[in-house]
Short mmCIF file of C-alpha atoms and ligand atoms in Angstrom, two decimals:
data_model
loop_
_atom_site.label_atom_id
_atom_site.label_comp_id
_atom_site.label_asym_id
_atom_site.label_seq_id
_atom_site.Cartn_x
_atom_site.Cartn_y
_atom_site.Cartn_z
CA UNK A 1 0.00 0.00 0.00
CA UNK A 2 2.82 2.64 0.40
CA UNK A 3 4.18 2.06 -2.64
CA UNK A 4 0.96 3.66 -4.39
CA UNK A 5 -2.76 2.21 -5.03
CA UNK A 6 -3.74 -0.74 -6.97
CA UNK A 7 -0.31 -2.62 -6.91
CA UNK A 8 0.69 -6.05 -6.74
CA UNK A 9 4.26 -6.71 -5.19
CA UNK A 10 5.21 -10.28 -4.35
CA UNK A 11 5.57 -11.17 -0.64
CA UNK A 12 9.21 -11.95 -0.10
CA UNK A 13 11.15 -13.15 2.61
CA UNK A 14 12.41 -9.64 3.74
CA UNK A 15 9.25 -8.36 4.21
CA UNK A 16 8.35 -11.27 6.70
CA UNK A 17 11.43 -10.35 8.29
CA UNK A 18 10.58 -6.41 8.38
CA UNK A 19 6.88 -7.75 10.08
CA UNK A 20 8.56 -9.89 12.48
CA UNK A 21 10.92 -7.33 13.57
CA UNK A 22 8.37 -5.35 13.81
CA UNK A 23 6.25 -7.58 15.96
CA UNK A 24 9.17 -8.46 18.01
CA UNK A 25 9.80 -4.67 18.85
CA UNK A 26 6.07 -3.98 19.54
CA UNK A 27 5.89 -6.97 22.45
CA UNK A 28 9.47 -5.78 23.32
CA UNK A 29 7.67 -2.17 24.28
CA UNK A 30 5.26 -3.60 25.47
CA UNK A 31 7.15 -5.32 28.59
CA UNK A 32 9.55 -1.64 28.31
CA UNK A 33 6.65 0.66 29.96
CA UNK A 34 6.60 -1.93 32.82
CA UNK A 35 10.13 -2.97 33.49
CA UNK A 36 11.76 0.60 33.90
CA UNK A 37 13.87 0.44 30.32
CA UNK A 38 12.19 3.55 29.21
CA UNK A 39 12.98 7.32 30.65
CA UNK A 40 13.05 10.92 29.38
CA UNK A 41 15.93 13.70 28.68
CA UNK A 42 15.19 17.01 28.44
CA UNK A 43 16.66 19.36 25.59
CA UNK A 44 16.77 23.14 26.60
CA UNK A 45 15.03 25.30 24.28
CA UNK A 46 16.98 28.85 24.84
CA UNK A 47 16.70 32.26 24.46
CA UNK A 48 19.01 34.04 21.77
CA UNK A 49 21.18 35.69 21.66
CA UNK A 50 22.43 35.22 25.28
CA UNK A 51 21.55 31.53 25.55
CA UNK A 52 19.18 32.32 28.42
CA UNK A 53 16.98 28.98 29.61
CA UNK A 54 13.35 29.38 28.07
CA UNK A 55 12.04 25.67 28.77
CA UNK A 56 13.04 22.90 27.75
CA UNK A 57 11.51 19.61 25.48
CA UNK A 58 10.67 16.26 27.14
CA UNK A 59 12.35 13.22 24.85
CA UNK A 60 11.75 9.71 25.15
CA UNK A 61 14.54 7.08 25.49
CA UNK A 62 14.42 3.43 25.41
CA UNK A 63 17.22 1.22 26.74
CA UNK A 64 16.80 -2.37 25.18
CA UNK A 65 18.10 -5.50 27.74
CA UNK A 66 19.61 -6.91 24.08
CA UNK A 67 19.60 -4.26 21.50
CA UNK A 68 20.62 -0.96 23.44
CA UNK A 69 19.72 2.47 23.01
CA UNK A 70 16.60 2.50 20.49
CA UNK A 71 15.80 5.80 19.48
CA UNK A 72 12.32 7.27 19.21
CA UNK A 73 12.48 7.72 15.33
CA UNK A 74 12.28 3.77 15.13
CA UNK A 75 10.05 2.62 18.00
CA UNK A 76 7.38 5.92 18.25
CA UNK A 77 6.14 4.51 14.73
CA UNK A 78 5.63 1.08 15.94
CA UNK A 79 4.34 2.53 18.88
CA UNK A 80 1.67 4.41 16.77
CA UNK A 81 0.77 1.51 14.85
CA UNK A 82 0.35 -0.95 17.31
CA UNK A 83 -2.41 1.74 19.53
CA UNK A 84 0.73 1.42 21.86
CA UNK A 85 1.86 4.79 21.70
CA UNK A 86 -1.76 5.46 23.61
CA UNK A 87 -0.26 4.14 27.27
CA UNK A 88 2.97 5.12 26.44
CA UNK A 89 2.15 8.55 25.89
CA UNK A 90 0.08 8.84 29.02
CA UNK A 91 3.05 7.68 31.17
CA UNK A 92 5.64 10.10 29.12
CA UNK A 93 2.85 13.20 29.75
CA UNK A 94 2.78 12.20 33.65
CA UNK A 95 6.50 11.62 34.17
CA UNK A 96 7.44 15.12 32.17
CA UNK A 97 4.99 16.66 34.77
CA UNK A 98 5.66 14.73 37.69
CA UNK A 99 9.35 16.29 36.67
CA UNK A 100 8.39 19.68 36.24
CA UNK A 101 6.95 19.78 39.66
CA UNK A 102 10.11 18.78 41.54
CA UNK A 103 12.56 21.35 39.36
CA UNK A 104 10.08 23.97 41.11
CA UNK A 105 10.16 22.61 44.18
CA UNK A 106 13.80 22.41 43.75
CA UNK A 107 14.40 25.56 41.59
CA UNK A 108 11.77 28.18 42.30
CA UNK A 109 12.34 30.87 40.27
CA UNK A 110 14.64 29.06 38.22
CA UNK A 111 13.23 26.28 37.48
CA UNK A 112 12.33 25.81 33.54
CA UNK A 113 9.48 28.04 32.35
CA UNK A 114 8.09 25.38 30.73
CA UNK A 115 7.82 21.71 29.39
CA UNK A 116 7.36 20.28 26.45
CA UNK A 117 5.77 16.85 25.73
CA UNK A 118 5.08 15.52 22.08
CA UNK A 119 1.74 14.13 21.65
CA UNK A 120 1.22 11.63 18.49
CA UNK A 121 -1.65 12.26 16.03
CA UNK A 122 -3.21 8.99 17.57
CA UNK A 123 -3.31 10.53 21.14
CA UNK A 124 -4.84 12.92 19.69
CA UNK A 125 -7.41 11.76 18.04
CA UNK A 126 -8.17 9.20 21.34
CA UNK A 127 -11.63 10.98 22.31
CA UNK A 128 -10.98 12.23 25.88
CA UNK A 129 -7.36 12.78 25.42
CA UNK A 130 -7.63 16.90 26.84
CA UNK A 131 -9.67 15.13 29.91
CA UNK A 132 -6.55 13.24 30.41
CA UNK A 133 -4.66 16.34 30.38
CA UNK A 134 -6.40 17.70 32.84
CA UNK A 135 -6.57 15.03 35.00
CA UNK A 136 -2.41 14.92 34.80
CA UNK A 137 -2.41 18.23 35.74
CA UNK A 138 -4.59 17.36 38.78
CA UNK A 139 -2.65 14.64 40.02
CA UNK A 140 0.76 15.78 39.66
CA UNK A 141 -0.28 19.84 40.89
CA UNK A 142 1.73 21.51 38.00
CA UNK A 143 0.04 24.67 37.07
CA UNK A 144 -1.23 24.10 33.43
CA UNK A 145 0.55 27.20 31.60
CA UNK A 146 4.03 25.26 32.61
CA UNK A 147 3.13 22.39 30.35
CA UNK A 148 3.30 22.47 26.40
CA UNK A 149 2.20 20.36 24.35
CA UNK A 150 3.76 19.41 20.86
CA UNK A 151 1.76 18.40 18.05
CA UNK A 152 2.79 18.16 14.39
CA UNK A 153 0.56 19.79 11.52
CA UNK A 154 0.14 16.70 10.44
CA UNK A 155 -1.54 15.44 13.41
CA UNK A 156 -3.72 18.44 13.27
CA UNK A 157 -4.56 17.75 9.82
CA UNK A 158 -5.37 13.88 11.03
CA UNK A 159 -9.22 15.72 11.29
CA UNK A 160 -11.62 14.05 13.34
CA UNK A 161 -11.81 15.81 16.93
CA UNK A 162 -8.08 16.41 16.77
CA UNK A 163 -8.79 20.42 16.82
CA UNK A 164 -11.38 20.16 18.95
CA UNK A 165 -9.03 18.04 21.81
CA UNK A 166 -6.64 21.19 21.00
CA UNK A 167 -8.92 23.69 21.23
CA UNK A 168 -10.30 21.99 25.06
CA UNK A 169 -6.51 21.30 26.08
CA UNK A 170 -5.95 24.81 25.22
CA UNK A 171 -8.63 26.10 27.51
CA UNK A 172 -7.34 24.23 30.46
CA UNK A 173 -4.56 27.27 29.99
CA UNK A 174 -1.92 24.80 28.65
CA UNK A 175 0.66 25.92 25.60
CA UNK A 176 0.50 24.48 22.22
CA UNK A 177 3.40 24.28 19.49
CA UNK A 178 3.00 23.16 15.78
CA UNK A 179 6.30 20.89 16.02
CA UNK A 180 8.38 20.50 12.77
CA UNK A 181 6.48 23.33 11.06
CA UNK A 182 7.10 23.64 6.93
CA UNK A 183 7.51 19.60 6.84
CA UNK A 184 3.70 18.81 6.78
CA UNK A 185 0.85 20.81 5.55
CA UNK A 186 1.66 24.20 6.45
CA UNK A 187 -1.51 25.27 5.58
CA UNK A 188 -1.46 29.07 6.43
CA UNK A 189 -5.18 28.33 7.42
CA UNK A 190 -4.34 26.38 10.04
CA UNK A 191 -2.20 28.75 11.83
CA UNK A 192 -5.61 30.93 11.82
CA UNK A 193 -7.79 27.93 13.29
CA UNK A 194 -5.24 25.78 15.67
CA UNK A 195 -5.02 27.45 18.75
CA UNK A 196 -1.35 27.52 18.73
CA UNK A 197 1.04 29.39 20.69
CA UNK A 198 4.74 28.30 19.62
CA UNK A 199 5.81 27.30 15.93
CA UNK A 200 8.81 25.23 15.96
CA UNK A 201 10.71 25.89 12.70
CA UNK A 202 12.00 22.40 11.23
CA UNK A 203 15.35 21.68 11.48
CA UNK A 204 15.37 21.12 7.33
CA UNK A 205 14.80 24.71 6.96
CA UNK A 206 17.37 25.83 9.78
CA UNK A 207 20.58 23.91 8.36
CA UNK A 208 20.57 25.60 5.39
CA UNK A 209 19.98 29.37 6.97
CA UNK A 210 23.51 30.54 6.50
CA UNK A 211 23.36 30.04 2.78
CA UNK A 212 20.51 33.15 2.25
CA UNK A 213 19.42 30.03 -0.40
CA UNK A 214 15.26 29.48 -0.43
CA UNK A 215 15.22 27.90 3.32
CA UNK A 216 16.61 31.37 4.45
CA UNK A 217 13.64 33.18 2.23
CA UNK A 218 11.32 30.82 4.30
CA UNK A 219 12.78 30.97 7.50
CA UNK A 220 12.57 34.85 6.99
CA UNK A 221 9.20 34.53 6.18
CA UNK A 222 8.17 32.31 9.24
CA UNK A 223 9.14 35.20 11.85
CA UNK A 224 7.23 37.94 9.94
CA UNK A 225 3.71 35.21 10.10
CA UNK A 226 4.84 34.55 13.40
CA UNK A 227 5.31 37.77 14.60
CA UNK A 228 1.87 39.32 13.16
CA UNK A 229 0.01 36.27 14.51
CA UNK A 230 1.42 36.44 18.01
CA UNK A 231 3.22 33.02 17.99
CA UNK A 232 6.59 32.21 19.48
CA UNK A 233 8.78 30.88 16.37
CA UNK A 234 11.23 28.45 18.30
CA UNK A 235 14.03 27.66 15.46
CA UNK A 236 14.81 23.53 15.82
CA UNK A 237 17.92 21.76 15.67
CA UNK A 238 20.55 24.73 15.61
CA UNK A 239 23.65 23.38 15.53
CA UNK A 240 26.19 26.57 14.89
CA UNK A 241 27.11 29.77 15.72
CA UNK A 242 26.41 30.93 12.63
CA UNK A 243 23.04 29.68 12.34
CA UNK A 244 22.48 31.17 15.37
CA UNK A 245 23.41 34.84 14.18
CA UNK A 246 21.55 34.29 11.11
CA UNK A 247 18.23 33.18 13.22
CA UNK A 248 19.11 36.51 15.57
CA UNK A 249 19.22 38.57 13.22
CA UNK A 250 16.43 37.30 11.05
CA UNK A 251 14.76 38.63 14.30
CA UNK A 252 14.30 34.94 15.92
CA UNK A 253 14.46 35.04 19.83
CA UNK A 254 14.13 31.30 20.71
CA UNK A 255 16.60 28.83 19.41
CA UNK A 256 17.04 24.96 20.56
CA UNK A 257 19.82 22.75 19.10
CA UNK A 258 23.12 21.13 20.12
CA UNK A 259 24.56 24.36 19.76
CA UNK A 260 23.17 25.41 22.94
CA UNK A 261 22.68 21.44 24.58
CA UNK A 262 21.71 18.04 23.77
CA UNK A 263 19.02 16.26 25.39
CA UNK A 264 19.95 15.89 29.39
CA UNK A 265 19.13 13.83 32.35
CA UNK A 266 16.45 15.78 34.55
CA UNK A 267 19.66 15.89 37.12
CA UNK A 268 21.45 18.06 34.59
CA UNK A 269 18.82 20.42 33.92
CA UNK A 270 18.65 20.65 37.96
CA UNK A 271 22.38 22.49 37.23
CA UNK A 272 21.59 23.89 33.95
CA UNK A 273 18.60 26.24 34.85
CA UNK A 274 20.51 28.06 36.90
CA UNK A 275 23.42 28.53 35.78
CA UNK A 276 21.40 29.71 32.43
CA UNK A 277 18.92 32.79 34.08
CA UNK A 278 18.41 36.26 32.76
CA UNK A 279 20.84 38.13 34.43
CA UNK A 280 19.28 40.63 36.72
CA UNK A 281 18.30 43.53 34.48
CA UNK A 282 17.28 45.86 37.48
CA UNK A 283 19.48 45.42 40.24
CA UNK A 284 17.71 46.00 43.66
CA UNK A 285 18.44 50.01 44.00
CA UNK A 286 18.67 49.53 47.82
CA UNK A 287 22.59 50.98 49.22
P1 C2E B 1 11.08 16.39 17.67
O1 C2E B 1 9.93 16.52 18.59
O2 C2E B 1 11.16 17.36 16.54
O3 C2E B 1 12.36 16.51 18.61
C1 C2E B 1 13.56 17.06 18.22
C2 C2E B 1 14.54 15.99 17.80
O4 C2E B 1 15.70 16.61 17.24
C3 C2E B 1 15.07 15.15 18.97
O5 C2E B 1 15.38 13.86 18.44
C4 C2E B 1 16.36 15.88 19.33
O6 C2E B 1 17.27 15.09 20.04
C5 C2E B 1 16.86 16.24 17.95
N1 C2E B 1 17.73 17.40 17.95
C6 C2E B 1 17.69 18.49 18.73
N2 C2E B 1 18.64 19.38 18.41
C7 C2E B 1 19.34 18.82 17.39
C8 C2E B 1 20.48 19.26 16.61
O7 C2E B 1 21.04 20.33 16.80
N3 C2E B 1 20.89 18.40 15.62
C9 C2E B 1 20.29 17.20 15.38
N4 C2E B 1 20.78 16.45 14.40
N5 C2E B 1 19.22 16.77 16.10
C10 C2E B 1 18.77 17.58 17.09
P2 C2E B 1 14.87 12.53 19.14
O8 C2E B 1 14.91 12.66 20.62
O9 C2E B 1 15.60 11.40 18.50
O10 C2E B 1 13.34 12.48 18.74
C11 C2E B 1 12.95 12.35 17.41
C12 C2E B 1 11.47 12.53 17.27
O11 C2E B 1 10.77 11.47 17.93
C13 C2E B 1 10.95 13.81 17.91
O12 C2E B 1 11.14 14.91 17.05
C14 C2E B 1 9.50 13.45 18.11
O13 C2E B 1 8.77 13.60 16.93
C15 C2E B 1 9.58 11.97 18.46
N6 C2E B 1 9.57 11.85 19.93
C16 C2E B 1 10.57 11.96 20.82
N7 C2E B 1 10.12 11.81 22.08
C17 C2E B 1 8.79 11.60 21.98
C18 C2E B 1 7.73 11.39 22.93
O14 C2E B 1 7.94 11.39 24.16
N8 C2E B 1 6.47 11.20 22.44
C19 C2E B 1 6.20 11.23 21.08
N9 C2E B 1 4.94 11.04 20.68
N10 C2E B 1 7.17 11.44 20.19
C20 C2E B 1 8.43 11.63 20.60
MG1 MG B 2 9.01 18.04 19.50
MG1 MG B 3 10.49 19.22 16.54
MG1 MG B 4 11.97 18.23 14.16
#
């Protein structure tokens, strides 16, 4: 079927292999969400051009007993097709708040302004998926304008009640990003309609910034839409110093990439926020 409508292609032995593995992988995750192998990093998502902590992103990691690190490119697909991704996501979405309570209780003030969690276009179209939301947010006491949640335009786009989950997730006063914006739709429509409140610029469009080529054109383009509609354009995947002048002075303000940090252990973020705060614009005018 992906190869186009009305084929026939003969069923070799590869392809049972590809099904097997993928079988195997599914019952592998399966038995991962209850035997600890899974846990989350957290990428800092900065403020240019001082580097400044803004929030950070909430990324899923599976250890394998056999096979190692698996990363989420490979088993969030098999997660999706297997209706798996439905459990898993509700245990990533409570242990990224669960987190983002103890940095403030840890942090205060410093703690990250927000947290990210990527939601797949099948949670989202799970009826009762913004109740769930809202019952985290109960349970685990973090106040609902710390938590973001990242949805692709694709997933948007899935129809069904997808905009309406948005829409009631979005009322409980919790963020929304279009994640990996200008690789799916980007249907200037549904900037108008999504309640949105961060567009994350694809990393596709941000390698190629430097070279004032057509990515540069768009990614120019992007903060002007962004800016007139009120929504904060995160640039994704910046990876050097000159991509981050370009994105500054294309008049971006909110940059994430190894540049700045890879993905870190909630520990490290416990010595990253602070060390990356504002520093104190108005110092206290008392002698
Ligand atoms: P994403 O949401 O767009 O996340 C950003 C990805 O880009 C992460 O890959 C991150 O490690 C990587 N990245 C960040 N900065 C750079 C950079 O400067 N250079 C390069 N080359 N890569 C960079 P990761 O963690 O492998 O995740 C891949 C994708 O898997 C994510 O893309 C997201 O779509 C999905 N994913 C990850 N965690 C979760 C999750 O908890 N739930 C769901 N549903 N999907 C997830
Ligand atoms: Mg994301
Ligand atoms: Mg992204
Ligand atoms: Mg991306």
């Amino acid at each position: 079927k992906g190869q186009g409508k009305g084929r026939q292609v003969v069923f070799d032995d590869r392809m049972d292999q590809r099904s097997a593995d993928q079988a195997r992988l599914a019952a592998d995750l399966r038995c991962a969400l209850d035997t600890d192998q899974l846990h989350l990093l957290y990428q800092p998502i900065v403020e240019m051009p001082d580097g400044t902590l803004a929030g950070v992103e909430a990324l899923v990691r599976w250890t394998h007993p056999e096979r190692g690190p698996i990363g989420p490119a490979v088993f969030i697909p098999a997660a999706e097709r297997t209706g798996l991704i439905v459990p898993l996501g509700a245990w990533i979405l409570e242990q990224a708040c669960r987190q983002a309570v103890r940095w403030q209780e840890e942090l205060g003030a410093a703690a990250p302004r927000t947290v990210s969690v990527n939601v797949s276009a099948r949670q989202l179209r799970e009826a009762g998926f913004a109740f769930e939301v809202a019952a985290v947010l109960g349970r685990t006491g973090l106040p609902p304008h710390v938590l973001t949640v990242e949805v692709t335009e694709t997933a948007v786009f899935d129809g069904g009640t997808a905009l309406e989950e948005l829409e009631a997730i979005a009322a409980l006063g919790v963020k929304i990003a279009l994640d990996d914006f200008g690789t799916g739709h980007s249907s200037l429509g549904l900037l108008r309609t999504c309640p949105a409140d961060v567009l994350k610029v694809d990393k596709s469009f941000v390698d190629d910034v430097t070279t004032d080529g057509p990515q540069t054109v768009v990614v120019a383009a992007l903060i002007g839409i962004c800016d007139g509609m009120r929504l904060r354009a995160v640039a994704e995947g910046v990876e050097t110093a000159g991509q981050a002048a370009k994105l500054h002075e294309l008049g971006y303000r909110y940059a994430q990439g190894y540049f700045y940090s890879r993905p870190l252990p909630a520990e490290a973020i416990a010595t990253y926020a602070p060390a990356h705060q504002p520093a104190l614009r108005h110092p206290a005018a008392t002698p």
